[in-house]
Each structure stands twice: as structure tokens, then as C-alpha cells.
mmCIF file of C-alpha atoms in Angstrom:
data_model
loop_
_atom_site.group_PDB
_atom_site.id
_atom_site.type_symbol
_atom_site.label_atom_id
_atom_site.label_comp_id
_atom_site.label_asym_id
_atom_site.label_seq_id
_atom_site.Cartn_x
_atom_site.Cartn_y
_atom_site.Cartn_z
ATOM 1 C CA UNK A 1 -4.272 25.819 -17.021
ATOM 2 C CA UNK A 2 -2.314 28.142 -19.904
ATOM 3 C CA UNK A 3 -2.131 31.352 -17.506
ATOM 4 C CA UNK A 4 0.143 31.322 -14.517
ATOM 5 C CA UNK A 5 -1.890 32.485 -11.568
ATOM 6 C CA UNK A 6 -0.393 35.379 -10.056
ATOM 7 C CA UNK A 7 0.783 35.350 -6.490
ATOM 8 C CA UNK A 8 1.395 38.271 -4.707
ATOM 9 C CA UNK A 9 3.473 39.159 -1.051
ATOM 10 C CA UNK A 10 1.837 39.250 1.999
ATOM 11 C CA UNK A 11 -1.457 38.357 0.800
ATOM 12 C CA UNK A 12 -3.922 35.444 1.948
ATOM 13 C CA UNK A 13 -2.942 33.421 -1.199
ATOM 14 C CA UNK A 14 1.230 33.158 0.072
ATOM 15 C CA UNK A 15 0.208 31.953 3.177
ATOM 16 C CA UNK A 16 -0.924 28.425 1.614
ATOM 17 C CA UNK A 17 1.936 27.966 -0.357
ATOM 18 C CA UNK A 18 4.359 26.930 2.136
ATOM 19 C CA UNK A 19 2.812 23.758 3.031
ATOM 20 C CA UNK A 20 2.118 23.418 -0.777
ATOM 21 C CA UNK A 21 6.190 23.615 -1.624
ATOM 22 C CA UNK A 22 6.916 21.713 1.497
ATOM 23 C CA UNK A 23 4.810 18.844 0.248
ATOM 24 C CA UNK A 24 6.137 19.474 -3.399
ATOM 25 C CA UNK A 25 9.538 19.318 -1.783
ATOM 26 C CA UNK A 26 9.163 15.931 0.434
ATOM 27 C CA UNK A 27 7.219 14.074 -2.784
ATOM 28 C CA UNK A 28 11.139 14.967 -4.549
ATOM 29 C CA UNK A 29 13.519 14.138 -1.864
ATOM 30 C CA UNK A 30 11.693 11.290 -0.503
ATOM 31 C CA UNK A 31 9.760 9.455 -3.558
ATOM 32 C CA UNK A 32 9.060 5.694 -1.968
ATOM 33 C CA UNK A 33 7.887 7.726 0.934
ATOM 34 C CA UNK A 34 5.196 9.995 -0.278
ATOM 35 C CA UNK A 35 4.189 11.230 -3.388
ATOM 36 C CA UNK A 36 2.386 14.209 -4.437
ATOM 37 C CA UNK A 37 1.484 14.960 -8.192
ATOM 38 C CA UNK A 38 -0.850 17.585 -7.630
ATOM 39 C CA UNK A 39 2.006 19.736 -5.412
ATOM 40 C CA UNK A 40 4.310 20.141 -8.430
ATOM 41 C CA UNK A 41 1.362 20.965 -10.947
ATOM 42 C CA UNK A 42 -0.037 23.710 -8.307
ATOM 43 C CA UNK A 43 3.542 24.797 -7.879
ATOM 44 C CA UNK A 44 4.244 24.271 -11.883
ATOM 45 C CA UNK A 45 1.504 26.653 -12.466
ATOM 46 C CA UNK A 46 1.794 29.345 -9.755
ATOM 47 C CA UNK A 47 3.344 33.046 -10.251
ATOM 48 C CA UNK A 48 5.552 33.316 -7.345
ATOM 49 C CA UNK A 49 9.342 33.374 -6.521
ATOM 50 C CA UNK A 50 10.170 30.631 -4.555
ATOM 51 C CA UNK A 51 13.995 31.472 -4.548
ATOM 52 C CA UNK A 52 13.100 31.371 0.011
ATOM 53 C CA UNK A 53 11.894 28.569 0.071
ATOM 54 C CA UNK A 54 14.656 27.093 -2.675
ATOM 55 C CA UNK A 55 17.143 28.304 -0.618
ATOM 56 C CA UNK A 56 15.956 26.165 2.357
ATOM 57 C CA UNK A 57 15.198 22.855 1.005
ATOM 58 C CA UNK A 58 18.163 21.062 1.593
ATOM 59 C CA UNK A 59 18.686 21.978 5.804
ATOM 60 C CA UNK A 60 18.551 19.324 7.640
ATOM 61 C CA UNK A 61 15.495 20.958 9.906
ATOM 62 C CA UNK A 62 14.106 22.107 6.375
ATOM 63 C CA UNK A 63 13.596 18.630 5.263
ATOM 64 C CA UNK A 64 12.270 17.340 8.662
ATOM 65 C CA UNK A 65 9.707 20.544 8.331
ATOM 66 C CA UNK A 66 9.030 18.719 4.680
ATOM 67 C CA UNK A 67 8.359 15.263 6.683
ATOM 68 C CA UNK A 68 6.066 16.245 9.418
ATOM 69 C CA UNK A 69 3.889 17.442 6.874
ATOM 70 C CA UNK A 70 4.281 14.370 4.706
ATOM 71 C CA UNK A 71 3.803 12.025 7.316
ATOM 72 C CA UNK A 72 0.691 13.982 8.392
ATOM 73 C CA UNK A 73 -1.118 13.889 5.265
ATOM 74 C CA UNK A 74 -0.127 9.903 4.962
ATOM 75 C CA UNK A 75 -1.511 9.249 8.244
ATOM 76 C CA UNK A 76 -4.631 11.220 7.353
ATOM 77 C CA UNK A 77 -4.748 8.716 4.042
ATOM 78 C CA UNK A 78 -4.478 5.472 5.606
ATOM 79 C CA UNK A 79 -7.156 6.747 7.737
ATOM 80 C CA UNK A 80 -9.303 7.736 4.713
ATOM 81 C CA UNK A 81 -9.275 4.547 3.253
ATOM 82 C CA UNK A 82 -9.721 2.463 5.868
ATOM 83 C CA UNK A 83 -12.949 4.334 6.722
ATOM 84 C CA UNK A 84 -13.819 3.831 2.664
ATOM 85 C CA UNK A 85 -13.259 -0.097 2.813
ATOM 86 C CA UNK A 86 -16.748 0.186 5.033
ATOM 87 C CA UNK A 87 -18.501 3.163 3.027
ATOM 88 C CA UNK A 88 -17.282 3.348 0.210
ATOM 89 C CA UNK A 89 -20.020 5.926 -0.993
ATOM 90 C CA UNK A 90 -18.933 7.978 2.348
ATOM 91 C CA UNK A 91 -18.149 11.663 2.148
ATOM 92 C CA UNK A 92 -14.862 12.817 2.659
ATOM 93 C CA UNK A 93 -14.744 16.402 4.191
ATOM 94 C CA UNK A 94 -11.883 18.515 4.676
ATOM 95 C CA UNK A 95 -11.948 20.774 7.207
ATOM 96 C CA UNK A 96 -9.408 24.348 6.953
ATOM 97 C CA UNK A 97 -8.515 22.413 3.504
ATOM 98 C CA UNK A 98 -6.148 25.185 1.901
ATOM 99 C CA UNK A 99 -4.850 23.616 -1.454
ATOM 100 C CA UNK A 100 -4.859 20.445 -0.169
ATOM 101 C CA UNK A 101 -6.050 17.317 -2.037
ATOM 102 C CA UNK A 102 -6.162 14.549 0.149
ATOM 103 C CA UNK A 103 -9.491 13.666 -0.981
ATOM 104 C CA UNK A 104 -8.563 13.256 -4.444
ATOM 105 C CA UNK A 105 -5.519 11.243 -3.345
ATOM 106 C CA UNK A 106 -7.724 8.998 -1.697
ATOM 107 C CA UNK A 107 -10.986 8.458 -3.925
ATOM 108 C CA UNK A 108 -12.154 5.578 -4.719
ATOM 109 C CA UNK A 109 -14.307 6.341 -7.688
ATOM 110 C CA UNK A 110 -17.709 6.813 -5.694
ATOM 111 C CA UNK A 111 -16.945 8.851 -3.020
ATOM 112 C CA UNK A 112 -17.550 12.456 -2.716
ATOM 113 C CA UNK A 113 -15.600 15.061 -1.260
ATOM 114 C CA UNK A 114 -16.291 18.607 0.499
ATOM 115 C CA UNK A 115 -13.651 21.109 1.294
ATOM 116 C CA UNK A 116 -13.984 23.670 3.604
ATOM 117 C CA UNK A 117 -12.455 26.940 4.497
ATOM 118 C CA UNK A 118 -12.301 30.863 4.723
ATOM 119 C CA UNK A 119 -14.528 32.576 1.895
ATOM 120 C CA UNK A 120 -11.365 33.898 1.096
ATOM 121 C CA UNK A 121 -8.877 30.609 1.258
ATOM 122 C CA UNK A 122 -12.191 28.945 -0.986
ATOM 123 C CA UNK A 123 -12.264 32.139 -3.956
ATOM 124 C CA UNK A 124 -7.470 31.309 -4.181
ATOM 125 C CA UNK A 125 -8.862 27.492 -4.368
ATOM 126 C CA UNK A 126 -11.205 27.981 -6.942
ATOM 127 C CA UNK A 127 -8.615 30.069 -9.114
ATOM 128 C CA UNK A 128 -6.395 27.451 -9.006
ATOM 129 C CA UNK A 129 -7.734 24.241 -8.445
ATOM 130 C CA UNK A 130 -10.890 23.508 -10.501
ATOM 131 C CA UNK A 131 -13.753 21.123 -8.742
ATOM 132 C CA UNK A 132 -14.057 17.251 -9.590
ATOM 133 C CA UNK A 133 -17.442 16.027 -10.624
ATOM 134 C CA UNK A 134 -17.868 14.634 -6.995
ATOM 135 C CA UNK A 135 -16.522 17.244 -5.255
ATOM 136 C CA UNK A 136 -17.740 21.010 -4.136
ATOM 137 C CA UNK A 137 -16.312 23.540 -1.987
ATOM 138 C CA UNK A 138 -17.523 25.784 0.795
ATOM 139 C CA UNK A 139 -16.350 29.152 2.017
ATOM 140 C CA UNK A 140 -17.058 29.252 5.401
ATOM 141 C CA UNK A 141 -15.540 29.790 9.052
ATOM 142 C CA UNK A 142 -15.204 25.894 10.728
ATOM 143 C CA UNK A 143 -16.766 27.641 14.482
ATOM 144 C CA UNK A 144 -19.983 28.662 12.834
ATOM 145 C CA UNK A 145 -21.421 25.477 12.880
ATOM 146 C CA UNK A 146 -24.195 26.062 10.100
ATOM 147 C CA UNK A 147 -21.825 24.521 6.918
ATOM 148 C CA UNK A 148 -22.728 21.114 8.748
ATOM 149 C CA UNK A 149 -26.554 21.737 7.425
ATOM 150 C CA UNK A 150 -25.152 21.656 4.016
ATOM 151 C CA UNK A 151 -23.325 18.042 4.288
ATOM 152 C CA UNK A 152 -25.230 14.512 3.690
ATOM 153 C CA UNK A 153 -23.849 11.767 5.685
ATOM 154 C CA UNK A 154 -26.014 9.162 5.038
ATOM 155 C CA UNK A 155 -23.480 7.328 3.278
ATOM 156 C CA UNK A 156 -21.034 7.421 5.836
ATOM 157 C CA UNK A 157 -18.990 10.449 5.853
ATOM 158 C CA UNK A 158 -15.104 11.216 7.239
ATOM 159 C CA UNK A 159 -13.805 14.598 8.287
ATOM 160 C CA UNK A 160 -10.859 15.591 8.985
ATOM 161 C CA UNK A 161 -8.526 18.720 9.943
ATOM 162 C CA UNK A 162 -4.468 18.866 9.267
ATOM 163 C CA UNK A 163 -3.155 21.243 11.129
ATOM 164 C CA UNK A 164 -5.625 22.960 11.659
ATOM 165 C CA UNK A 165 -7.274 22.497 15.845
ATOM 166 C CA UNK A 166 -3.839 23.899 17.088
ATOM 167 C CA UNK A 167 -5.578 27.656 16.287
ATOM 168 C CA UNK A 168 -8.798 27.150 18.180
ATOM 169 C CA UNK A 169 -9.581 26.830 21.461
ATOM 170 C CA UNK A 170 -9.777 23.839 23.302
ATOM 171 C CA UNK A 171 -13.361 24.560 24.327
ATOM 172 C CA UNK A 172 -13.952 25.325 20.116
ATOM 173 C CA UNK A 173 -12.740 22.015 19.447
ATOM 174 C CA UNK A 174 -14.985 20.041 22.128
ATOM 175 C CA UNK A 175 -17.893 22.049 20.828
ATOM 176 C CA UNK A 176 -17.360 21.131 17.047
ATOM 177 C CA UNK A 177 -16.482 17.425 17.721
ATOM 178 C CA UNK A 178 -19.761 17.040 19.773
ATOM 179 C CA UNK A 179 -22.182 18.954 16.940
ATOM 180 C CA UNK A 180 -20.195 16.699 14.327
ATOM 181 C CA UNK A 181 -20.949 13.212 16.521
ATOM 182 C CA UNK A 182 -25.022 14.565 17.216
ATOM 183 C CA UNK A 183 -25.250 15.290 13.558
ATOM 184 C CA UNK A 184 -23.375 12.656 11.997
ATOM 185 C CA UNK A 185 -23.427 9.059 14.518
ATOM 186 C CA UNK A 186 -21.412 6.718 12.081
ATOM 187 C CA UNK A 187 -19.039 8.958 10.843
ATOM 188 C CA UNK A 188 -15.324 9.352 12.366
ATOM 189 C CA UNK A 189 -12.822 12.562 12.110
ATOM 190 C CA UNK A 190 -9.160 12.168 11.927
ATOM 191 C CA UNK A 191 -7.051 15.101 13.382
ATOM 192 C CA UNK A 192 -3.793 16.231 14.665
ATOM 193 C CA UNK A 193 -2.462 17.717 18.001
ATOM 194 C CA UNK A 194 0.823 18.453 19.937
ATOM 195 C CA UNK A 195 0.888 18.711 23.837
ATOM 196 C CA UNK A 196 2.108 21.988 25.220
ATOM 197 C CA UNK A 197 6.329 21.216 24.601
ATOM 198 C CA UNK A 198 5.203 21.117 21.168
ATOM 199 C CA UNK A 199 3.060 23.910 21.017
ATOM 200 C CA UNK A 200 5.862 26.186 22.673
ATOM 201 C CA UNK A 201 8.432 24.818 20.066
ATOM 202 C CA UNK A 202 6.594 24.193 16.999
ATOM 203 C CA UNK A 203 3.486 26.917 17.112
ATOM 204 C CA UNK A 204 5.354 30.182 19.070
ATOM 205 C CA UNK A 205 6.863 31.884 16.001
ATOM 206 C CA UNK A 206 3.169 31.122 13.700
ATOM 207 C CA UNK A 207 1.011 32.096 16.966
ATOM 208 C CA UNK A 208 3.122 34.719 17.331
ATOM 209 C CA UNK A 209 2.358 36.342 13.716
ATOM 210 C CA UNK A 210 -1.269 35.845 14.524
ATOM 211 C CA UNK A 211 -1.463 38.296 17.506
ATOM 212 C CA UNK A 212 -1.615 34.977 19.800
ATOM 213 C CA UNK A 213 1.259 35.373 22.599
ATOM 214 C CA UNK A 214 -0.160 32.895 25.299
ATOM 215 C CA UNK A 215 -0.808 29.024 24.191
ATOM 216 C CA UNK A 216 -2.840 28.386 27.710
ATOM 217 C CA UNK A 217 -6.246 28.540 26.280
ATOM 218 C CA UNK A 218 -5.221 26.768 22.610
ATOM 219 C CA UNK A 219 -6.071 23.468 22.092
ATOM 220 C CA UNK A 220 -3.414 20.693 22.473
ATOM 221 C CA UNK A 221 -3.329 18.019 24.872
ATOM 222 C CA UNK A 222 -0.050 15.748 26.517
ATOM 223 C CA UNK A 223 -3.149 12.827 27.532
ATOM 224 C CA UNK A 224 -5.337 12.327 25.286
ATOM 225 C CA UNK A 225 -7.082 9.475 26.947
ATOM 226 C CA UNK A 226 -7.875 12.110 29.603
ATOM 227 C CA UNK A 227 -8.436 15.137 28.081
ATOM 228 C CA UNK A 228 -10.113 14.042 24.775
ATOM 229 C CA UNK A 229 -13.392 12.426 26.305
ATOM 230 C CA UNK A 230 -16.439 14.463 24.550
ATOM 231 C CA UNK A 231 -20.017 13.110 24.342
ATOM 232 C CA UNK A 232 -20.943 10.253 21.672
ATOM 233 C CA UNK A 233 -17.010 9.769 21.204
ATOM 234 C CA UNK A 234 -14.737 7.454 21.443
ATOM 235 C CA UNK A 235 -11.213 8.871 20.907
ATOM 236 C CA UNK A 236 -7.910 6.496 19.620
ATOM 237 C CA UNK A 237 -4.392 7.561 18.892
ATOM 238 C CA UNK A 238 -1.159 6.838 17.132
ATOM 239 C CA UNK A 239 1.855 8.570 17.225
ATOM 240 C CA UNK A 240 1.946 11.268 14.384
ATOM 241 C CA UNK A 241 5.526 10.319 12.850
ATOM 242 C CA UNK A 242 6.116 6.665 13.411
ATOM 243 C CA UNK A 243 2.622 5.771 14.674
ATOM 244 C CA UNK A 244 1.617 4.214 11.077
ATOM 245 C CA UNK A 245 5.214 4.645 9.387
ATOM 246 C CA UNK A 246 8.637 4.051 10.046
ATOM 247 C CA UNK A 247 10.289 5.710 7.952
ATOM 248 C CA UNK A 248 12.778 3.951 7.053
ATOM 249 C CA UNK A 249 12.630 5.120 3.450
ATOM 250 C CA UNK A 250 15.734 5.787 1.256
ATOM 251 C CA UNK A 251 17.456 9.545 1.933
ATOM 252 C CA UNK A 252 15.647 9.850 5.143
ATOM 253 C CA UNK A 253 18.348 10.337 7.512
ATOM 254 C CA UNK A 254 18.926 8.449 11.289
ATOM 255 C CA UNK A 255 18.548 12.194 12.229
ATOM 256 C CA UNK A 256 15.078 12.585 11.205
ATOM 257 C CA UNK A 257 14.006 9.965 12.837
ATOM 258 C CA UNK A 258 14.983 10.551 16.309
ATOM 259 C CA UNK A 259 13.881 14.079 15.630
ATOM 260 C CA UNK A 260 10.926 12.150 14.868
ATOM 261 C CA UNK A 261 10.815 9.792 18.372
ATOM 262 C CA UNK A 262 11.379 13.225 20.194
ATOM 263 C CA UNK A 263 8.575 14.614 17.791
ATOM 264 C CA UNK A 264 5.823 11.779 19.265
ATOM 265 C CA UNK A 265 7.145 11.232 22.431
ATOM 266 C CA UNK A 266 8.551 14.216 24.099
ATOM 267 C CA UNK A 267 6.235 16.762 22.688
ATOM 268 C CA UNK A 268 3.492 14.520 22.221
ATOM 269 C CA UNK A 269 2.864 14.627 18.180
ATOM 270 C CA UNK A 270 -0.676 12.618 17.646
ATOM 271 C CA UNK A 271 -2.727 11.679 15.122
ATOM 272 C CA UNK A 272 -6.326 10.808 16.410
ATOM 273 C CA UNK A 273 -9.248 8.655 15.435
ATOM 274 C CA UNK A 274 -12.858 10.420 17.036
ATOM 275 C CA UNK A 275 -15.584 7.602 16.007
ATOM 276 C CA UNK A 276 -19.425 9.194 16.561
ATOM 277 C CA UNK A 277 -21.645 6.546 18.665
ATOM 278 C CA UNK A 278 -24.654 7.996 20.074
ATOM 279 C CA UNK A 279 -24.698 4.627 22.907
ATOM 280 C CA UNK A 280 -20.733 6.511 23.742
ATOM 281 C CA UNK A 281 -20.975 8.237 26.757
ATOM 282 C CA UNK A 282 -17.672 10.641 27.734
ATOM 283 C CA UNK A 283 -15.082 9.003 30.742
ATOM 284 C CA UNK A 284 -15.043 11.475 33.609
#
């Protein structure tokens, strides 16, 4: 890439680069931790003043932002290739993908990969990030369930969404998860939630921005044994800081991790496993 891509203000193309620096910035600050090549390149090669986000990097709460993003995508990873150990031919899908490249991070050399999002968020992608030889993207909305026609699974295929549930509604998400295990019995999807602490703290200010001023409705949940029981399911979860890592990785302060305890505990962080099983029938 010789050109710097041009970035402008208020348009659909800023609003992925925050997670973009933040990853950029935790791959820097906290190197054993996580790493993230493809964040500085994107970054390297984008026409945009990040003086902002500069400006912020070294908070305290700054840096935790940087983390929960970190430890999200590593959570997703482990997940990824622990799917790939038993399908290694599987798809990897990523669903609301952004500029994100977990699938690269994790492939194996005969995987394939799908990302997925806004027609929009998939014409920045394409400007910026060009497609591997097993990998294609699709501009689509995630509630419109037709993009699943386009997918083969018969390899064994893993989707997953960062971020991304806490902006539908919870009867969206029960709807998609229970196409996704009809369609695809074998596969699994990895995603994140908060319980309602969480989205009150964490979501207000972005819901806000969207027009969204009530969370009641949104999808998060405090039990997920209870409350994530959908048909053909079977739902497991971890703790989405310290559930897989404990982060006890140099320049990561005692600070950040109790923020991070509070994080999975108190407002119920999670990362969660959904494995499709046609035999599963949903706890009531």
C-alpha cells in the first residue's frame, strides 16, 4: 500500500478506528501479552490525526480500555484454535468484523475465513485491507438472516461476534443463534456480553450516540446459565478478563486487574462458548 488512505471526521470509516488504535496501542504497551502486527500497518497506512487518541494512551482507564479489547480478541483466539485442532478445514466467520483480523491471526494454513458486516463497513475494509486467497467478505446486515445461504459449513465452521450482540436485541440474538445451530449442527460461536451494571457503565455514553437511551430491551444477561438456553444449544462461559488469562504480564498494573475482577464479577464481563447439537434441547 504506497497511498495513505484518507480518513475523514465523522464519517463511517472513524468509527472503526478506535478499536483499531486501541489494539495498536495494547500490542505496544503490553508486548508478552498480545500482539497485533496488522494494527500498526492499518494504523501505519491510514490518513488520520490521531493526536485524541495520542493524547489518551497513557491514563490509567485509557490503557484498561486498551486491555478489555485485547483480552477480548485473545479469548476469541484461544477459542478459534481450539475449534481448528478438530476441523482444521473449518470456516472461520466473523460476524460485525470492522478491520478486524482475528481470522488471519488464527489460520492455520487450510482454513477459510468470511467476514461480515455493513455494505458500508465491507466497501472501508476493502480499501484498506485487501482479501487473502482463503478469505472473502460480505456486506450485509447480521439480522437479515439470508448471508447464512452464502456460507459452507461442511467442514466445520466457527463464528463469532466481538462486541458486537450488546446493539441488538435480546430477542435478535436468540433468533440468530437458533438459525445459526438449524443451519450449521457442528459448528460453535464464540461471543461476548455484560449483564446490565455493565451495560449502564460501559455501553450508556456509545448507546447514547446511537439514539438508544433505555438498555431494557438490549441484549446482556447477569445468568447466563438461565437466560442463554436457545434450541440445539448448549451454552458455556468464562470470565471475559481473567477467564483464560491472568494477566499477570509485565507493565500491567495491580490496578488493572482488580478493575478487571470487578470487570467479570460485578458487572458480569463473559465470554461464551454456543456449541450447535440438533439432540440439545433448551433448559426451561
Amino acid at each position: 500500500m504506497t497511498k495513505k488512505i484518507r480518513i475523514e471526521k465523522n464519517s463511517v470509516q472513524e468509527t472503526l478506528l478506535v478499536p483499531l488504535y486501541g489494539r495498536k496501542m495494547c500490542a505496544e504497551k503490553f508486548p508478552e501479552l498480545y500482539r497485533d502486527e496488522s494494527a500498526r500497518q492499518l494504523c501505519e497506512a491510514i490518513d488520520y490525526d490521531f493526536s485524541e487518541l495520542e493524547a489518551k494512551k497513557d491514563s490509567f482507564f485509557y490503557e484498561f480500555g486498551a486491555l478489555e479489547a485485547a483480552m477480548r480478541q485473545l479469548d476469541i483466539m484461544w477459542e478459534i484454535r481450539d475449534y481448528l485442532k478438530l476441523y482444521p478445514n473449518a470456516l472461520i466467520v466473523n460476524l460485525g468484523c470492522g478491520l478486524d483480523q482475528t481470522g488471519r491471526a488464527c489460520d492455520n494454513g487450510s482454513c477459510r475465513i468470511c467476514n461480515l458486516d455493513f455494505p458500508e463497513i465491507i466497501d472501508a475494509r476493502n480499501q484498506m485491507i485487501s482479501t487473502g486467497e482463503r478469505e472473502r467478505n460480505i456486506g450485509t446486515d447480521l439480522k437479515d438472516h439470508a448471508w447464512m445461504d452464502q456460507l459452507d459449513g461442511s467442514d466445520g465452521v466457527i463464528f463469532f461476534a466481538a462486541g458486537v450482540f450488546h446493539y441488538f436485541r435480546k430477542a435478535e440474538v436468540a433468533s440468530l443463534v437458533e438459525d445459526l445451530a438449524q443451519r450449521f449442527p457442528g459448528g460453535r460461536l464464540i461471543f461476548d456480553t455484560v449483564g446490565k451494571r455493565g451495560m449502564k457503565l460501559m455501553m450508556s455514553k456509545t448507546l447514547k450516540n446511537m439514539g438508544i437511551d433505555q438498555v431494557e430491551g438490549l441484549f446482556y444477561t447477569d445468568d447466563p446459565k438461565k437466560e442463554l438456553c436457545w434450541k440445539n444449544t448448549r451454552v458455556t462461559s468464562r470470565g471475559y478478563m481473567l477467564g483464560y488469562y491472568d494477566m499477570k504480564s509485565p507493565g500491567i498494573h495491580a490496578g488493572h486487574r482488580l478493575l478487571a475482577r470487578i470487570g467479570d464479577n460485578w458487572m458480569h464481563m463473559a465470554v461464551h462458548r454456543a456449541e450447535f447439537d440438533n439432540s440439545i434441547l433448551p433448559d426451561r
